[in-house]
């Protein structure tokens, strides 16, 4: 580590380190009403997430949504909650990703410090930026954990980071990780994961759905590249697996509110496939780097129920890359590339 010579009467300082901050979407601190309400309030007041004018959205949010949705969401989180640690799976997995990445990078450069944060909830981005600065990080790589770029995910992470830096007199040098929806290491990891998971099933799916989180159509029409990134990821994954468009289909999940969202919808697709006579399907979530409410409860749980209730017989959810060897290879490769010139 670079040594800094200071005058004898200078207060002690730490300097010369390089911070890597992994940032995922967020998590409530608990499944109770008030924990869920705090989380949903922070999430749903983000202008990147809900672009409606406040005069239109806030009466609905504070008058209806924040009085009814916390209880419903809390029950959903209870279905997947990590009771041993008393936290959501997303927090458990993101922490593990950070710890494993720190171990992987420890031998490359002793200056590197890896940390993690959530855009909504805890640990917050400001708190972890403060921690990294206190450890002497003069250079900072921020990694929004979203392979496909959207203003409602990647951009809002960067917004908070940039806003925090405006408060500092002595700012660290800053880099942010770009989307990696078409990165060969990411596509290869997804393909390997699919092949491994399918090989372990007692059936062969007639089709596999690549289900991405949706966004409103209006966001896409305003120029958000997310839909294009999802389409390219799916196309490259088909090519890598040697599958047809019928074997690997793209769908979009988690729509909210009255607007039209990206289509085809995952739940409607699962229902129609079952009603049309398809008996065996599998679903994966390429846009999520860690399993969470949207993958474990909405897909592994709800989508599976929809399929069976409408005549389907065999349903499988393919886990996210999480902190697996394949998943960590993706994160490590991207971080090492983005630190080039610093390390």
XYZ file of C-alpha atoms in Angstrom:
343
model
C 0.000 0.000 0.000
C 1.192 3.515 -0.808
C 2.711 5.181 2.233
C 1.949 8.840 2.877
C 4.434 10.907 4.899
C 2.667 13.381 7.157
C 3.937 16.041 9.567
C 4.352 14.797 13.103
C 1.427 16.843 14.406
C -0.951 15.763 11.566
C -4.082 13.848 12.657
C -4.037 10.183 11.586
C -5.613 9.483 8.183
C -6.163 6.460 5.994
C -5.553 6.815 2.279
C -4.582 5.016 -0.890
C -7.264 2.333 -0.874
C -9.681 1.295 -3.644
C -13.321 0.630 -2.777
C -15.648 -1.729 -4.650
C -19.312 -1.288 -3.740
C -21.855 -3.901 -4.849
C -25.397 -2.488 -4.870
C -28.631 -4.427 -5.251
C -32.239 -3.273 -5.230
C -33.198 -3.471 -1.586
C -34.922 -5.288 1.210
C -37.179 -4.554 4.171
C -35.713 -4.996 7.645
C -38.609 -7.240 8.640
C -41.934 -8.634 7.478
C -44.068 -6.583 9.888
C -46.345 -3.783 8.679
C -44.126 -0.833 9.608
C -40.895 -2.350 8.264
C -42.648 -3.084 4.997
C -44.187 0.388 4.895
C -40.812 2.100 5.369
C -39.302 0.023 2.604
C -42.186 0.504 0.181
C -42.311 4.229 0.886
C -38.647 4.656 -0.015
C -39.027 2.495 -3.101
C -42.277 3.954 -4.418
C -41.318 7.610 -3.881
C -38.294 7.197 -6.142
C -39.068 9.272 -9.249
C -37.016 6.829 -11.319
C -39.376 4.006 -10.330
C -42.711 5.844 -10.554
C -42.535 8.637 -13.097
C -46.055 9.930 -12.559
C -46.409 13.525 -11.312
C -46.460 13.683 -7.507
C -49.821 15.439 -7.572
C -51.286 12.345 -9.233
C -49.247 9.578 -7.583
C -48.873 10.693 -3.955
C -52.600 10.694 -3.076
C -52.785 7.112 -4.353
C -49.531 6.126 -2.642
C -50.274 7.607 0.782
C -54.028 7.149 0.662
C -54.200 3.556 -0.576
C -50.936 1.761 -1.394
C -49.006 2.363 1.838
C -52.063 1.447 3.901
C -52.842 -1.831 2.123
C -49.752 -3.198 0.397
C -47.406 -3.550 3.435
C -49.550 -6.322 4.926
C -49.812 -8.187 1.627
C -46.104 -7.800 0.857
C -45.182 -8.819 4.395
C -47.039 -12.108 4.001
C -45.248 -12.741 0.715
C -41.858 -12.084 2.327
C -42.738 -14.467 5.160
C -42.852 -17.281 2.604
C -39.182 -16.824 1.697
C -37.696 -15.181 4.813
C -34.337 -16.440 6.091
C -35.526 -17.154 9.629
C -32.089 -18.250 10.808
C -30.594 -14.822 10.108
C -33.918 -12.947 10.355
C -33.421 -11.293 6.984
C -34.453 -11.590 3.358
C -32.583 -13.977 1.026
C -31.443 -10.995 -1.036
C -29.543 -9.571 1.929
C -28.038 -12.975 2.767
C -26.883 -13.619 -0.791
C -25.581 -10.105 -1.476
C -23.502 -10.195 1.702
C -22.073 -13.548 0.654
C -21.264 -12.222 -2.831
C -19.395 -9.315 -1.248
C -17.486 -11.560 1.161
C -16.503 -14.039 -1.542
C -15.426 -11.276 -3.922
C -13.297 -9.726 -1.172
C -11.583 -13.074 -0.661
C -11.045 -13.545 -4.402
C -9.494 -10.089 -4.812
C -7.452 -10.132 -1.613
C -4.459 -11.700 -3.307
C -4.487 -9.305 -6.252
C -4.056 -5.986 -4.456
C -4.129 -5.347 -0.719
C -5.576 -1.882 -1.307
C -8.960 -3.251 -2.432
C -11.906 -3.146 -0.007
C -15.184 -4.762 -1.084
C -18.488 -3.729 0.479
C -22.200 -3.987 -0.323
C -25.315 -1.863 -0.056
C -28.993 -1.682 -0.978
C -30.624 1.094 -2.966
C -33.677 0.865 -0.709
C -33.430 -0.234 2.909
C -30.289 -1.255 4.752
C -27.358 -1.102 4.538
C -27.867 2.157 2.675
C -25.596 3.478 -0.047
C -24.654 6.638 1.928
C -23.681 4.591 4.984
C -21.382 2.307 3.010
C -19.824 5.184 1.074
C -19.005 6.778 4.432
C -17.474 3.514 5.603
C -15.311 3.147 2.509
C -14.092 6.742 2.791
C -13.254 6.168 6.453
C -11.132 3.200 5.376
C -9.105 5.469 3.111
C -10.698 4.718 -0.263
C -9.610 7.420 -2.693
C -10.924 5.488 -5.687
C -14.363 3.925 -5.900
C -15.947 1.402 -8.264
C -19.741 1.237 -7.895
C -21.329 -1.941 -9.245
C -25.135 -1.777 -9.699
C -25.998 -5.485 -9.801
C -28.207 -5.327 -12.888
C -27.016 -7.007 -16.122
C -29.577 -5.073 -18.193
C -29.631 -1.283 -17.830
C -32.802 0.544 -16.852
C -33.299 4.029 -15.476
C -35.392 2.474 -12.703
C -32.509 0.263 -11.523
C -28.979 1.173 -12.606
C -29.610 4.902 -12.953
C -31.214 5.313 -9.545
C -28.219 3.623 -7.874
C -25.904 6.045 -9.633
C -28.179 8.970 -8.718
C -27.707 8.295 -5.010
C -23.945 7.860 -5.348
C -23.578 11.085 -7.339
C -25.787 12.972 -4.881
C -23.674 11.825 -1.933
C -20.484 12.965 -3.650
C -21.885 16.484 -4.027
C -21.720 16.740 -0.210
C -17.978 16.081 -0.087
C -15.152 18.552 -0.314
C -12.651 15.735 -0.981
C -14.290 13.357 -3.426
C -12.922 9.944 -4.410
C -12.272 9.194 -8.076
C -15.344 7.363 -9.321
C -16.170 4.620 -11.805
C -19.503 2.859 -12.332
C -19.937 -0.576 -13.890
C -21.825 -0.476 -17.210
C -24.522 -3.028 -18.150
C -23.188 -6.461 -19.039
C -26.238 -8.028 -20.692
C -24.175 -9.301 -23.632
C -20.913 -10.086 -21.842
C -19.675 -13.573 -22.868
C -18.810 -14.503 -19.273
C -22.373 -13.687 -18.178
C -24.024 -15.531 -21.073
C -21.767 -18.542 -20.531
C -22.545 -18.628 -16.809
C -26.294 -18.536 -17.460
C -26.027 -21.311 -20.039
C -23.937 -23.504 -17.751
C -26.410 -22.945 -14.926
C -29.361 -23.900 -17.135
C -27.652 -27.029 -18.428
C -26.679 -28.118 -14.918
C -30.129 -27.525 -13.443
C -31.991 -29.224 -16.287
C -29.694 -32.230 -16.092
C -30.767 -32.697 -12.481
C -34.510 -32.724 -13.220
C -36.588 -35.880 -13.612
C -38.223 -34.398 -16.718
C -37.310 -32.457 -19.848
C -39.100 -29.102 -20.212
C -41.005 -28.571 -23.421
C -40.097 -24.893 -23.159
C -38.053 -22.650 -20.886
C -39.115 -19.095 -20.042
C -36.537 -16.347 -19.502
C -38.560 -14.088 -17.210
C -37.269 -10.541 -16.728
C -38.656 -7.877 -14.423
C -40.895 -5.622 -16.458
C -41.058 -1.862 -16.897
C -43.947 0.263 -18.201
C -44.166 0.546 -21.973
C -44.042 4.333 -21.577
C -40.499 4.099 -20.138
C -39.406 2.079 -23.163
C -40.957 4.590 -25.544
C -39.034 7.388 -23.805
C -35.761 5.688 -24.714
C -34.985 3.239 -21.909
C -32.749 0.505 -23.420
C -33.924 -2.185 -20.991
C -36.209 -4.049 -23.408
C -33.462 -4.211 -26.030
C -30.948 -5.480 -23.473
C -33.323 -8.237 -22.348
C -33.974 -9.282 -25.928
C -30.253 -9.439 -26.687
C -29.492 -11.474 -23.561
C -32.176 -13.974 -24.566
C -30.973 -14.176 -28.171
C -27.362 -14.744 -27.137
C -28.451 -17.358 -24.619
C -30.420 -19.194 -27.318
C -27.371 -19.157 -29.575
C -25.098 -20.418 -26.806
C -27.504 -23.274 -25.955
C -28.379 -24.042 -29.571
C -32.093 -23.613 -28.828
C -34.955 -22.260 -30.931
C -37.215 -19.325 -30.025
C -39.895 -21.853 -29.043
C -37.526 -23.637 -26.671
C -36.394 -20.435 -24.909
C -39.046 -17.710 -24.718
C -38.790 -14.246 -23.220
C -41.440 -12.931 -20.808
C -41.797 -10.059 -18.326
C -43.069 -10.166 -14.746
C -43.933 -8.012 -11.718
C -46.153 -5.412 -13.364
C -47.671 -2.832 -11.048
C -50.454 -0.293 -11.537
C -52.807 0.370 -14.455
C -50.211 1.081 -17.156
C -49.355 -1.331 -19.952
C -45.985 -2.994 -19.272
C -43.535 -4.883 -21.444
C -45.082 -8.031 -22.870
C -45.616 -10.969 -23.019
C -46.455 -11.189 -19.312
C -44.952 -14.147 -17.473
C -48.060 -15.107 -15.491
C -50.337 -14.931 -18.539
C -47.853 -16.936 -20.607
C -47.582 -19.665 -17.969
C -51.364 -19.863 -17.789
C -51.873 -20.014 -21.557
C -49.161 -22.641 -22.080
C -50.819 -24.912 -19.532
C -54.278 -24.395 -21.020
C -52.920 -25.145 -24.493
C -51.760 -28.542 -23.275
C -48.106 -28.014 -22.379
C -47.223 -30.240 -19.434
C -43.581 -29.468 -18.587
C -41.862 -26.085 -18.326
C -38.988 -24.383 -16.511
C -38.434 -20.699 -15.727
C -35.244 -18.738 -15.051
C -34.649 -15.075 -14.154
C -31.588 -13.820 -16.080
C -32.038 -10.211 -14.921
C -31.606 -11.021 -11.232
C -28.134 -11.787 -9.856
C -29.607 -13.088 -6.591
C -32.791 -14.891 -5.680
C -35.353 -12.649 -4.002
C -39.081 -12.100 -3.594
C -39.609 -11.771 -7.342
C -37.912 -15.086 -8.110
C -38.684 -17.252 -5.078
C -42.241 -16.174 -4.277
C -43.515 -14.801 -7.575
C -41.963 -17.365 -9.924
C -41.039 -20.506 -7.957
C -44.239 -20.101 -5.935
C -47.013 -18.234 -7.755
C -46.085 -19.102 -11.345
C -45.766 -22.765 -10.416
C -49.232 -22.694 -8.860
C -50.706 -21.025 -11.949
C -49.179 -23.685 -14.182
C -50.496 -26.590 -12.130
C -53.951 -25.053 -11.626
C -54.391 -24.786 -15.399
C -53.382 -28.338 -16.311
C -49.591 -28.292 -16.198
C -47.808 -31.219 -14.566
C -44.085 -30.476 -14.181
C -42.706 -27.037 -13.257
C -39.156 -26.054 -12.294
C -37.584 -22.772 -11.271
C -33.913 -22.431 -12.204
C -32.134 -20.512 -9.414
C -30.262 -17.278 -10.056
C -26.481 -17.385 -10.256
C -26.339 -16.113 -6.662
C -22.969 -16.703 -4.956
C -22.299 -19.912 -6.907
C -18.952 -20.506 -8.559
C -20.436 -19.412 -11.904
C -22.022 -16.320 -10.376
C -18.842 -15.254 -8.630
C -16.854 -15.771 -11.829
C -19.097 -13.211 -13.532
C -18.763 -10.619 -10.762
C -15.014 -11.126 -10.395
C -14.357 -10.885 -14.152
C -16.326 -7.662 -14.494
C -14.770 -6.033 -11.422
C -11.243 -6.944 -12.496
C -11.893 -5.463 -15.930
C -13.379 -2.247 -14.572
C -10.478 -1.798 -12.113
C -7.976 -1.928 -14.960
C -5.487 0.915 -14.610
C -6.190 1.232 -10.897
C -4.936 -2.248 -10.036
